[in-house]
mmCIF file with all atom_site columns, C-alpha atoms in Angstrom:
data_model
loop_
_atom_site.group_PDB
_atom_site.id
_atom_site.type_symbol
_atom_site.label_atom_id
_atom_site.label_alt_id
_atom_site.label_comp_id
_atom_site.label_asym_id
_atom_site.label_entity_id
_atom_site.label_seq_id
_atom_site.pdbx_PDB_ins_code
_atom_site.Cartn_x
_atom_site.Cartn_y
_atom_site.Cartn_z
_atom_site.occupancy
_atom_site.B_iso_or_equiv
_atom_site.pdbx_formal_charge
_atom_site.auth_seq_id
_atom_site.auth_comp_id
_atom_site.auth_asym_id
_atom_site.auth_atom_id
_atom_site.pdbx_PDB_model_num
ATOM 1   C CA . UNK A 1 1   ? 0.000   0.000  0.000   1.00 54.00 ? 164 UNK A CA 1
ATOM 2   C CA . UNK A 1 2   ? 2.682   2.409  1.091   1.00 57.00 ? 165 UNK A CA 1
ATOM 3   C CA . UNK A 1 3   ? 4.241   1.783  -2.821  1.00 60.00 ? 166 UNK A CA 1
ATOM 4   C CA . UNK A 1 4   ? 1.172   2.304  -4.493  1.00 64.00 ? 167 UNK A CA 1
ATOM 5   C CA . UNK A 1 5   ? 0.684   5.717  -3.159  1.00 71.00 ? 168 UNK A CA 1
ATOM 6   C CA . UNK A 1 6   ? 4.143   6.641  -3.492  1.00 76.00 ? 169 UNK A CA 1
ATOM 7   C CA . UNK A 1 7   ? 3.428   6.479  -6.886  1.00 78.00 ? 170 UNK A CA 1
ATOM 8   C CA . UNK A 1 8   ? 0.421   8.050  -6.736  1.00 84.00 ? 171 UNK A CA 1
ATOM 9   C CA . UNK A 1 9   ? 2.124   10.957 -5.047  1.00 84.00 ? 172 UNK A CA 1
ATOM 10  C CA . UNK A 1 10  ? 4.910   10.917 -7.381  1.00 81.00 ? 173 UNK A CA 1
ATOM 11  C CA . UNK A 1 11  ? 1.857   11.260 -10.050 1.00 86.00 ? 174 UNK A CA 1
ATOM 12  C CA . UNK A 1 12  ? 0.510   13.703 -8.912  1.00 88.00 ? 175 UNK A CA 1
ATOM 13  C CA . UNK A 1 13  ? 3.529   15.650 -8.373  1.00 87.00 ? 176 UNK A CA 1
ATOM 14  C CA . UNK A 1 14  ? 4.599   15.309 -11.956 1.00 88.00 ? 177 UNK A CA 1
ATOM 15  C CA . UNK A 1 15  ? 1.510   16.044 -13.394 1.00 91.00 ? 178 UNK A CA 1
ATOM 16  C CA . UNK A 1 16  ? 1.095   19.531 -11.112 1.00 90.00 ? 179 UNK A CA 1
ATOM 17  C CA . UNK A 1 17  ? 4.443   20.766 -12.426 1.00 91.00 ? 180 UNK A CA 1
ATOM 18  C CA . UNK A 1 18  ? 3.754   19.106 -15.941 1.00 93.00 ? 181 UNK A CA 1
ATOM 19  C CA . UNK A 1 19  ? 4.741   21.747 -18.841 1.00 94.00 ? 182 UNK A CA 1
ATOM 20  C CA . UNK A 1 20  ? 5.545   24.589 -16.331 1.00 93.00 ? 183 UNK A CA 1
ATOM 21  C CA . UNK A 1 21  ? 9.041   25.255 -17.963 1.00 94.00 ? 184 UNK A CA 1
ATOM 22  C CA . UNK A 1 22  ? 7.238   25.993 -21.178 1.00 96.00 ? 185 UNK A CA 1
ATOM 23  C CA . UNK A 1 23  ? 3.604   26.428 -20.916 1.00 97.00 ? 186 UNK A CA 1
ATOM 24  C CA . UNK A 1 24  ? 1.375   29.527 -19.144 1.00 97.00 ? 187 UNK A CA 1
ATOM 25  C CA . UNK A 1 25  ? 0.334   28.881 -15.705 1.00 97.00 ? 188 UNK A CA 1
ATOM 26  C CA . UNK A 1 26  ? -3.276  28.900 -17.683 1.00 98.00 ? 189 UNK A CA 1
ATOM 27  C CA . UNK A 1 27  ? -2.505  26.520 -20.488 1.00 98.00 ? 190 UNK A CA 1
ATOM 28  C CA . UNK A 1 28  ? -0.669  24.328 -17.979 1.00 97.00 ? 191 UNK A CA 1
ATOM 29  C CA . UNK A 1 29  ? -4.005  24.274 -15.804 1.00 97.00 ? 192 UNK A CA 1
ATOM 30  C CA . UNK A 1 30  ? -5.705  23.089 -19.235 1.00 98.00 ? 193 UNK A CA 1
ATOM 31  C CA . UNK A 1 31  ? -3.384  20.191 -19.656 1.00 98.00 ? 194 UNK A CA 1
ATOM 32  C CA . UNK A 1 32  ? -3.616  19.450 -16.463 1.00 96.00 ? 195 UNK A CA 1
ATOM 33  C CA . UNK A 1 33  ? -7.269  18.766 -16.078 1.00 97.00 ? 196 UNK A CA 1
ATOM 34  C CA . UNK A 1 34  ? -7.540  17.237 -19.831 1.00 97.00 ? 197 UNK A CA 1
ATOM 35  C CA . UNK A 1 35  ? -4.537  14.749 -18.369 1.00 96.00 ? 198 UNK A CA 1
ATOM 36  C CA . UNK A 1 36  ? -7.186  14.031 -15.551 1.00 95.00 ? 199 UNK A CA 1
ATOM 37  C CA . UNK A 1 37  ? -9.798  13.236 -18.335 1.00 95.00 ? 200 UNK A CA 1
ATOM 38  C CA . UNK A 1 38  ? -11.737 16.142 -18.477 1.00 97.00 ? 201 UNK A CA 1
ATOM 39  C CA . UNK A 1 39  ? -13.937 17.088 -21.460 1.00 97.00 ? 202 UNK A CA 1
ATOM 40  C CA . UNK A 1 40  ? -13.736 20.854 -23.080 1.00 97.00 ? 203 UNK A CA 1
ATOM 41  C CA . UNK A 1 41  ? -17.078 21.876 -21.332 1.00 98.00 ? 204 UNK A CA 1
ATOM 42  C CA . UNK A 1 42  ? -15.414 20.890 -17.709 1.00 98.00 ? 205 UNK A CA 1
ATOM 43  C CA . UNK A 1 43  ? -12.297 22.124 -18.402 1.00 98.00 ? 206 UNK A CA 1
ATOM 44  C CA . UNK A 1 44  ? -14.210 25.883 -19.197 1.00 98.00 ? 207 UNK A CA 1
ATOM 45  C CA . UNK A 1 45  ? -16.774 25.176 -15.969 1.00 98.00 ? 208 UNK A CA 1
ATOM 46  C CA . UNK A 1 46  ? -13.662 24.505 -13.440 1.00 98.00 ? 209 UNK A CA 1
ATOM 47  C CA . UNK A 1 47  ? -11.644 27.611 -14.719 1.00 98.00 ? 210 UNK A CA 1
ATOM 48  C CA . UNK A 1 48  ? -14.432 29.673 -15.274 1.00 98.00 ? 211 UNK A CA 1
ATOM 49  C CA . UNK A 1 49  ? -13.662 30.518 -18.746 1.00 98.00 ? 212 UNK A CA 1
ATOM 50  C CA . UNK A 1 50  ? -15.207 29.561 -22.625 1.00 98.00 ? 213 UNK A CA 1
ATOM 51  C CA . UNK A 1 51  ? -15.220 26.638 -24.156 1.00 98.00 ? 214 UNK A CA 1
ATOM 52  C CA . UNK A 1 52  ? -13.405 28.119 -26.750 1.00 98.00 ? 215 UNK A CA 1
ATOM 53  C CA . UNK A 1 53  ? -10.966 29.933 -24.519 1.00 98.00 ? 216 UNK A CA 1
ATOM 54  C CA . UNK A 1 54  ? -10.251 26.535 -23.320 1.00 98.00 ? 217 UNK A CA 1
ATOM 55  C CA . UNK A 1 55  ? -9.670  25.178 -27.208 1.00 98.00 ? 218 UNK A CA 1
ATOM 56  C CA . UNK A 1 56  ? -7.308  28.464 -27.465 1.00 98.00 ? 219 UNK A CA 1
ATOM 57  C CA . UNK A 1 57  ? -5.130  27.116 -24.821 1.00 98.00 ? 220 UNK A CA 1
ATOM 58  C CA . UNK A 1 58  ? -4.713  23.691 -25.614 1.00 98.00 ? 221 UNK A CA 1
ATOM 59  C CA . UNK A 1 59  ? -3.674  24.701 -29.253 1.00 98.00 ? 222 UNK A CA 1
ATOM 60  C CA . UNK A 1 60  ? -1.295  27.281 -28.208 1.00 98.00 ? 223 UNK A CA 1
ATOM 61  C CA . UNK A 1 61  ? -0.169  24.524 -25.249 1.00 98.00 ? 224 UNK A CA 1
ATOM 62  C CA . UNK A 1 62  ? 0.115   21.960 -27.981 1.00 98.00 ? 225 UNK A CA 1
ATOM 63  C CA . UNK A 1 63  ? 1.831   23.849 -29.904 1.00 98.00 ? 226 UNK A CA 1
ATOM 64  C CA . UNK A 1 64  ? 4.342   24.854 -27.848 1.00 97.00 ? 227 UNK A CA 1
ATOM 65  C CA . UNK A 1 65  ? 4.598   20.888 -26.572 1.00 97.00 ? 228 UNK A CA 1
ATOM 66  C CA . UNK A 1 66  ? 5.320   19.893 -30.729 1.00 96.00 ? 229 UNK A CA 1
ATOM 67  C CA . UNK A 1 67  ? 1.775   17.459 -30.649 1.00 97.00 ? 230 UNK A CA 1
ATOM 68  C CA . UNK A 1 68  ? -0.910  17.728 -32.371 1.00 97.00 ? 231 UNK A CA 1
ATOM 69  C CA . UNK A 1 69  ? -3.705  15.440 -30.246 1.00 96.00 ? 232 UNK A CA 1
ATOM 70  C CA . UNK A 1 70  ? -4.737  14.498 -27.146 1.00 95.00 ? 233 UNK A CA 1
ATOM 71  C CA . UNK A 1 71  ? -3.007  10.915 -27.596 1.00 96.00 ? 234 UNK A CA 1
ATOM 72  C CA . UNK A 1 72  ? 0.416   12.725 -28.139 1.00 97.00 ? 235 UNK A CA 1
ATOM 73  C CA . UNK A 1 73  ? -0.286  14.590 -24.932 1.00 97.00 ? 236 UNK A CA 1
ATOM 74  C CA . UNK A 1 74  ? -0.790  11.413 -22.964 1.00 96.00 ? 237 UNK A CA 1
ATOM 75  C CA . UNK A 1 75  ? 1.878   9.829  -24.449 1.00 95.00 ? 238 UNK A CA 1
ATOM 76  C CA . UNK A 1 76  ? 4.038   12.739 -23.747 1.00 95.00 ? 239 UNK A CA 1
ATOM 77  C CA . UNK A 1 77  ? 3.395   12.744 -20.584 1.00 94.00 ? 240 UNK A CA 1
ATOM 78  C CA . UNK A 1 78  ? 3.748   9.194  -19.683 1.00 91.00 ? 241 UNK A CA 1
ATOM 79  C CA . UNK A 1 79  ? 7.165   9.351  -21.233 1.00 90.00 ? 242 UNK A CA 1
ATOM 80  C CA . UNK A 1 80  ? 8.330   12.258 -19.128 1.00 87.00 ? 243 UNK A CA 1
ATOM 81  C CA . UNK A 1 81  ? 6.898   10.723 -15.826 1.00 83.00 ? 244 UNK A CA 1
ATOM 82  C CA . UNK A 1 82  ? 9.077   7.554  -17.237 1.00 81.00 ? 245 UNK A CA 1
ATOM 83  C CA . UNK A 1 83  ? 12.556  10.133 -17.181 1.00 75.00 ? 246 UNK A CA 1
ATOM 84  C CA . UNK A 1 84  ? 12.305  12.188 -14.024 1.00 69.00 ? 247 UNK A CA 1
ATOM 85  C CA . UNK A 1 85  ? 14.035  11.426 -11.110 1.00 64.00 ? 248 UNK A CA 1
ATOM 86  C CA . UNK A 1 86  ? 12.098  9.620  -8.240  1.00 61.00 ? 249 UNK A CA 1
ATOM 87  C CA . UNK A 1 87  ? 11.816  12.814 -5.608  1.00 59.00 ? 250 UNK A CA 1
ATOM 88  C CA . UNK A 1 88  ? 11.821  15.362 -8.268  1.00 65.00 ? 251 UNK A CA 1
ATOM 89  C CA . UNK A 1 89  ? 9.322   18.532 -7.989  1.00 71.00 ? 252 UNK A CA 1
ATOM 90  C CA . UNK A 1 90  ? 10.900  20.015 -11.002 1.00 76.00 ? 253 UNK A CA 1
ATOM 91  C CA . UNK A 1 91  ? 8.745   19.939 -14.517 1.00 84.00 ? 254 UNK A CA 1
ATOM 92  C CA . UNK A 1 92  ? 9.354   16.294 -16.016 1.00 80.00 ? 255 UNK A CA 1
ATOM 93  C CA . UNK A 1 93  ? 9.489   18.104 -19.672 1.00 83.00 ? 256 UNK A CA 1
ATOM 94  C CA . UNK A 1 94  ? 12.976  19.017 -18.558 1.00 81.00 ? 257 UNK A CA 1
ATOM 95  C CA . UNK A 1 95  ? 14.474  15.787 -17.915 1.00 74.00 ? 258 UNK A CA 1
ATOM 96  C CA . UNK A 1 96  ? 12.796  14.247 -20.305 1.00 76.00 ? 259 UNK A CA 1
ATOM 97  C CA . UNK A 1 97  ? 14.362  17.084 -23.172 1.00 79.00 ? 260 UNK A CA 1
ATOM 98  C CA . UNK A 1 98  ? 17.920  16.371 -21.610 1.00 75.00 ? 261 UNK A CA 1
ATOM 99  C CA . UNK A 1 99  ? 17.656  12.343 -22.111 1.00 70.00 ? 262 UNK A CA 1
ATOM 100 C CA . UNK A 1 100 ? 16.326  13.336 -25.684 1.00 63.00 ? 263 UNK A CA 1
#
């Protein structure tokens, strides 16, 4: 039990610093919530912004992550959680670009 929510701390950790070396504090709340599974409309309802305010973020966040779907994002994502170091608070995009 105490190894399963290691990792679910370790998660979590990763994903709330997720894209913060590149991404807006806004676009990196997007991704955040769309990593949790989160449709458009929920996204907009959580943040308290459009729908298409929300779209606006993701494609600028996309862009500036080089992916062009939501697959790419959860596969980028998994990979960087897959590079960082195990007590690591920093963004996982960064250790994930150095191993690149």
């Amino acid at each position: 039990v105490a190894e399963h929510s290691g990792l679910r701390e370790r998660l979590q950790r990763a994903l709330g610093a997720f894209g913060s070396s590149v991404l807006t504090r806004r676009e990196q709340q997007v991704i955040e919530l769309v990593l949790l599974g989160h449709s458009t409309r929920l996204v907009a309802e959580k943040l308290g912004i459009s729908a298409e305010t929300v779209k606006l973020h993701r494609k600028h966040a996309y862009s500036k992550l080089d992916i062009s779907s939501q697959a790419e994002l959860f596969h980028l994502f998994m990979d960087c959680i897959l590079s960082i170091p195990q007590n690591n608070n920093e963004d996982p995009l960064i250790a994930y670009q150095q191993r690149a």
